[in-house]
Amino acid sequence: MTIRVLLADDQALLRATFRILIDSCEDMEVVAEAADGAEAVDGARTHRPDLVLMDIRMPGTDGLAATSAICADPELAAVRVLILTTFEIDEYVARALRAGASGFLGKDVTADVLLDGIRTVAAGESLLSPTATRTLITRFLASPAESAQSAAPEDLAALTAREREVMAWVAEGHSNEEIAEKLFVSPLTVRTHVHRAMTKLGARDRAQLVVMAYQSGLVRAVPPAGDA
């Protein structure tokens, strides 16, 4: 299968560079470009790409608003959003994850990392390293601001005790392999529990499962060491 990508960035030169890079791969192609968030949303509805490579800071409708619009549209449920940002960890990224983005990359990543990131997100996985997950959670996702919940505590009643346990470990930034070691099971078993939890809660991917874990109160953030 060919991964169909929509590029959303206000810098024409950067879009051209990404297009050349992506189109050079046999397993992916650029199907459309957008210079702002409004064009990204229109392009997503017109072309139904597998993935939108989305810059956050754009004039007019920014990438955050565009991500919210795309992820909230039931007809675009299959479209994944991968955020590109100059600042790998910032509040805008956390807000984009709340809105349904599947992960993020810094603009200074290598070509191989970018292409692997596209493949990862297009496959339905999230692109969040354990370190990035912990940083986002402790500083932004559990903050009082923007406290609208995407999962209420009662929603977790549909999960088994093991699924809730695995979800909590995921929310704390642990990989499937790390969770498997803690629970004395195989990584495949952990992956199965993660996907069942996602299905029951209607989570688009692992990133949204993390957000739901904190916003439902399943786990609570601990302030980073040194914070007042």
Coordinates of C-alpha atoms in Angstrom, one line a residue:
M1 CA 0.0 0.0 0.0
T2 CA 1.1 3.5 -0.7
I3 CA 0.9 6.0 2.1
R4 CA -0.9 9.2 0.8
V5 CA 0.4 12.3 2.5
L6 CA -0.9 15.9 2.6
L7 CA 1.8 18.5 3.4
A8 CA 0.7 21.5 5.5
D9 CA 3.3 24.2 6.0
D10 CA 3.4 27.9 5.2
Q11 CA 7.0 27.7 3.9
A12 CA 6.9 26.8 0.2
L13 CA 10.5 25.8 0.1
L14 CA 10.1 23.4 3.0
R15 CA 7.0 21.9 1.4
A16 CA 9.0 21.4 -1.8
T17 CA 11.8 19.7 0.1
F18 CA 9.4 17.4 1.9
R19 CA 7.6 16.5 -1.3
I20 CA 10.9 15.5 -3.0
L21 CA 11.9 13.4 0.0
I22 CA 8.5 11.7 0.3
D23 CA 7.9 11.1 -3.4
S24 CA 11.4 9.5 -3.6
C25 CA 10.0 6.6 -1.5
E26 CA 8.2 3.7 -3.2
D27 CA 5.7 3.3 -0.3
M28 CA 4.5 6.9 -0.1
E29 CA 3.4 9.9 -2.1
V30 CA 2.3 13.5 -1.6
V31 CA -1.2 14.0 -2.8
A32 CA -1.7 17.6 -1.9
E33 CA -0.1 20.7 -0.2
A34 CA -1.5 23.4 2.0
A35 CA -0.1 26.8 3.0
D36 CA -2.3 27.2 6.1
G37 CA -4.7 25.3 8.3
A38 CA -7.9 26.1 6.4
E39 CA -6.3 24.7 3.2
A40 CA -5.2 21.6 5.2
V41 CA -8.7 20.9 6.3
D42 CA -10.1 21.4 2.8
G43 CA -7.4 19.2 1.4
A44 CA -8.0 16.5 3.9
R45 CA -11.7 16.4 3.0
T46 CA -11.0 16.5 -0.7
H47 CA -8.1 14.0 -1.0
R48 CA -8.7 11.8 2.1
P49 CA -4.9 11.3 2.7
D50 CA -3.7 8.6 5.1
L51 CA -1.6 11.3 6.9
V52 CA -1.4 15.0 7.3
L53 CA 2.1 16.3 8.0
M54 CA 1.1 19.4 9.9
D55 CA 3.1 22.5 10.9
I56 CA 1.6 24.1 14.0
R57 CA 2.5 27.8 13.5
M58 CA 0.9 29.0 10.3
P59 CA -0.8 32.3 9.5
G60 CA -4.6 32.5 9.6
T61 CA -5.9 29.1 10.7
D62 CA -3.0 27.5 12.5
G63 CA -2.1 23.8 12.7
L64 CA -3.8 23.4 16.0
A65 CA -7.2 24.5 14.8
A66 CA -6.8 22.4 11.6
T67 CA -5.9 19.3 13.7
S68 CA -9.0 19.8 15.8
A69 CA -11.2 20.2 12.7
I70 CA -9.8 17.1 11.0
C71 CA -9.8 14.9 14.1
A72 CA -13.4 15.9 15.0
D73 CA -14.8 15.1 11.6
P74 CA -16.2 11.5 11.6
E75 CA -15.7 11.3 7.8
L76 CA -12.0 11.9 8.4
A77 CA -11.6 9.2 11.1
A78 CA -9.0 7.4 9.1
V79 CA -6.8 10.5 8.6
R80 CA -3.8 10.7 10.9
V81 CA -2.1 13.9 11.9
L82 CA 1.6 14.1 12.5
I83 CA 2.7 17.5 14.0
L84 CA 5.9 19.2 12.8
T85 CA 7.2 21.8 15.2
T86 CA 10.4 23.9 15.8
F87 CA 9.9 23.3 19.5
E88 CA 9.6 19.6 20.2
I89 CA 8.0 20.0 23.6
D90 CA 5.6 22.9 24.0
E91 CA 2.0 23.7 25.0
Y92 CA 0.8 23.8 21.4
V93 CA 2.0 20.2 20.9
A94 CA 0.1 19.1 24.0
R95 CA -3.0 20.8 22.8
A96 CA -2.7 19.2 19.4
L97 CA -2.5 15.8 21.1
R98 CA -5.6 16.6 23.1
A99 CA -7.2 17.4 19.8
G100 CA -6.4 14.0 18.3
A101 CA -2.9 14.3 16.7
S102 CA -1.0 11.0 16.6
G103 CA 2.4 12.4 17.5
F104 CA 5.0 15.0 16.7
L105 CA 8.5 15.5 15.2
G106 CA 10.9 18.4 15.5
K107 CA 11.8 20.1 12.2
D108 CA 15.4 19.3 12.8
V109 CA 15.0 15.6 12.5
T110 CA 16.9 13.6 9.8
A111 CA 15.2 12.4 6.6
D112 CA 15.2 8.8 7.8
V113 CA 13.5 9.8 11.1
L114 CA 10.9 11.8 9.3
L115 CA 10.1 9.0 6.8
D116 CA 10.0 6.4 9.6
G117 CA 7.7 8.7 11.6
I118 CA 5.3 8.9 8.7
R119 CA 5.2 5.1 8.4
T120 CA 4.7 4.7 12.1
V121 CA 1.7 7.1 12.3
A122 CA 0.2 5.9 9.1
A123 CA 0.2 2.3 10.5
G124 CA -2.0 3.5 13.4
E125 CA 0.7 3.8 16.0
S126 CA 1.5 7.0 17.9
L127 CA 4.9 8.8 17.6
L128 CA 5.6 9.6 21.2
S129 CA 8.9 8.6 22.9
P130 CA 8.7 7.7 26.6
T131 CA 10.6 10.9 27.5
A132 CA 8.4 13.1 25.4
T133 CA 5.3 11.5 26.9
R134 CA 6.4 12.1 30.4
T135 CA 7.3 15.7 29.7
L136 CA 4.0 16.4 28.0
I137 CA 2.0 14.8 30.8
T138 CA 3.7 16.4 33.7
R139 CA 3.8 19.9 32.2
F140 CA 0.6 20.2 30.1
L141 CA -1.8 17.4 29.8
A142 CA -2.7 17.3 33.5
S143 CA -2.8 21.0 34.0
P144 CA -6.1 22.7 35.2
A145 CA -6.2 24.7 31.9
E146 CA -8.3 23.2 29.1
S147 CA -9.6 20.5 31.4
A148 CA -12.3 19.2 29.1
Q149 CA -12.3 15.5 29.4
S150 CA -12.2 13.1 26.4
A151 CA -12.9 10.2 28.8
A152 CA -14.8 10.3 32.0
P153 CA -14.0 7.9 34.9
E154 CA -17.1 5.9 34.3
D155 CA -16.0 5.2 30.7
L156 CA -13.2 3.1 32.1
A157 CA -15.7 0.7 33.5
A158 CA -15.7 -1.1 30.1
L159 CA -12.0 -2.0 30.6
T160 CA -10.8 -5.1 32.4
A161 CA -8.5 -4.6 35.4
R162 CA -5.5 -5.7 33.3
E163 CA -6.5 -3.2 30.5
R164 CA -6.6 -0.4 33.0
E165 CA -3.3 -1.5 34.4
V166 CA -1.7 -1.5 31.0
M167 CA -3.3 1.8 30.1
A168 CA -1.8 3.4 33.2
W169 CA 1.7 2.1 32.3
V170 CA 1.3 3.5 28.8
A171 CA 0.3 6.9 30.2
E172 CA 3.4 7.0 32.3
G173 CA 5.5 6.7 29.1
H174 CA 6.5 3.0 29.2
S175 CA 7.0 1.0 26.0
N176 CA 5.3 -2.3 25.3
E177 CA 8.6 -4.1 26.0
E178 CA 9.0 -2.3 29.4
I179 CA 5.4 -3.1 30.4
A180 CA 5.8 -6.7 29.4
E181 CA 8.8 -7.0 31.7
K182 CA 6.8 -5.5 34.6
L183 CA 3.8 -7.8 34.1
F184 CA 5.7 -10.9 33.1
V185 CA 3.9 -11.2 29.8
S186 CA 4.9 -10.9 26.1
P187 CA 5.1 -7.6 24.3
L188 CA 2.4 -9.0 21.9
T189 CA 0.1 -9.5 24.9
V190 CA 0.6 -5.9 26.0
R191 CA 0.0 -4.7 22.5
T192 CA -3.3 -6.7 22.5
H193 CA -4.4 -5.1 25.8
V194 CA -3.5 -1.6 24.4
H195 CA -5.6 -2.1 21.3
R196 CA -8.5 -3.5 23.2
A197 CA -8.5 -0.4 25.5
M198 CA -8.3 1.9 22.5
T199 CA -11.2 0.1 20.8
K200 CA -13.4 0.2 23.9
L201 CA -12.7 3.9 24.6
G202 CA -12.8 5.0 21.0
A203 CA -9.2 6.2 21.1
R204 CA -7.7 7.0 17.7
D205 CA -4.3 5.8 18.7
R206 CA -1.9 5.3 21.6
A207 CA -1.4 9.1 21.9
Q208 CA -5.1 9.7 22.6
L209 CA -5.1 6.8 25.0
V210 CA -2.5 8.6 27.0
V211 CA -4.5 11.8 27.1
M212 CA -7.6 9.8 28.2
A213 CA -5.8 8.1 31.0
Y214 CA -4.9 11.5 32.6
Q215 CA -8.1 13.3 31.8
S216 CA -10.2 10.5 33.3
G217 CA -8.2 10.4 36.5
L218 CA -6.9 6.9 35.9
V219 CA -3.4 8.3 36.6
R220 CA -2.2 11.6 37.9
A221 CA 0.8 13.6 36.9
V222 CA 3.7 14.1 39.4
P223 CA 5.4 17.5 39.0
P224 CA 8.9 17.2 37.6
A225 CA 11.7 17.2 40.1
G226 CA 12.8 20.7 41.0
D227 CA 9.4 22.3 40.1
A228 CA 8.0 24.5 42.8

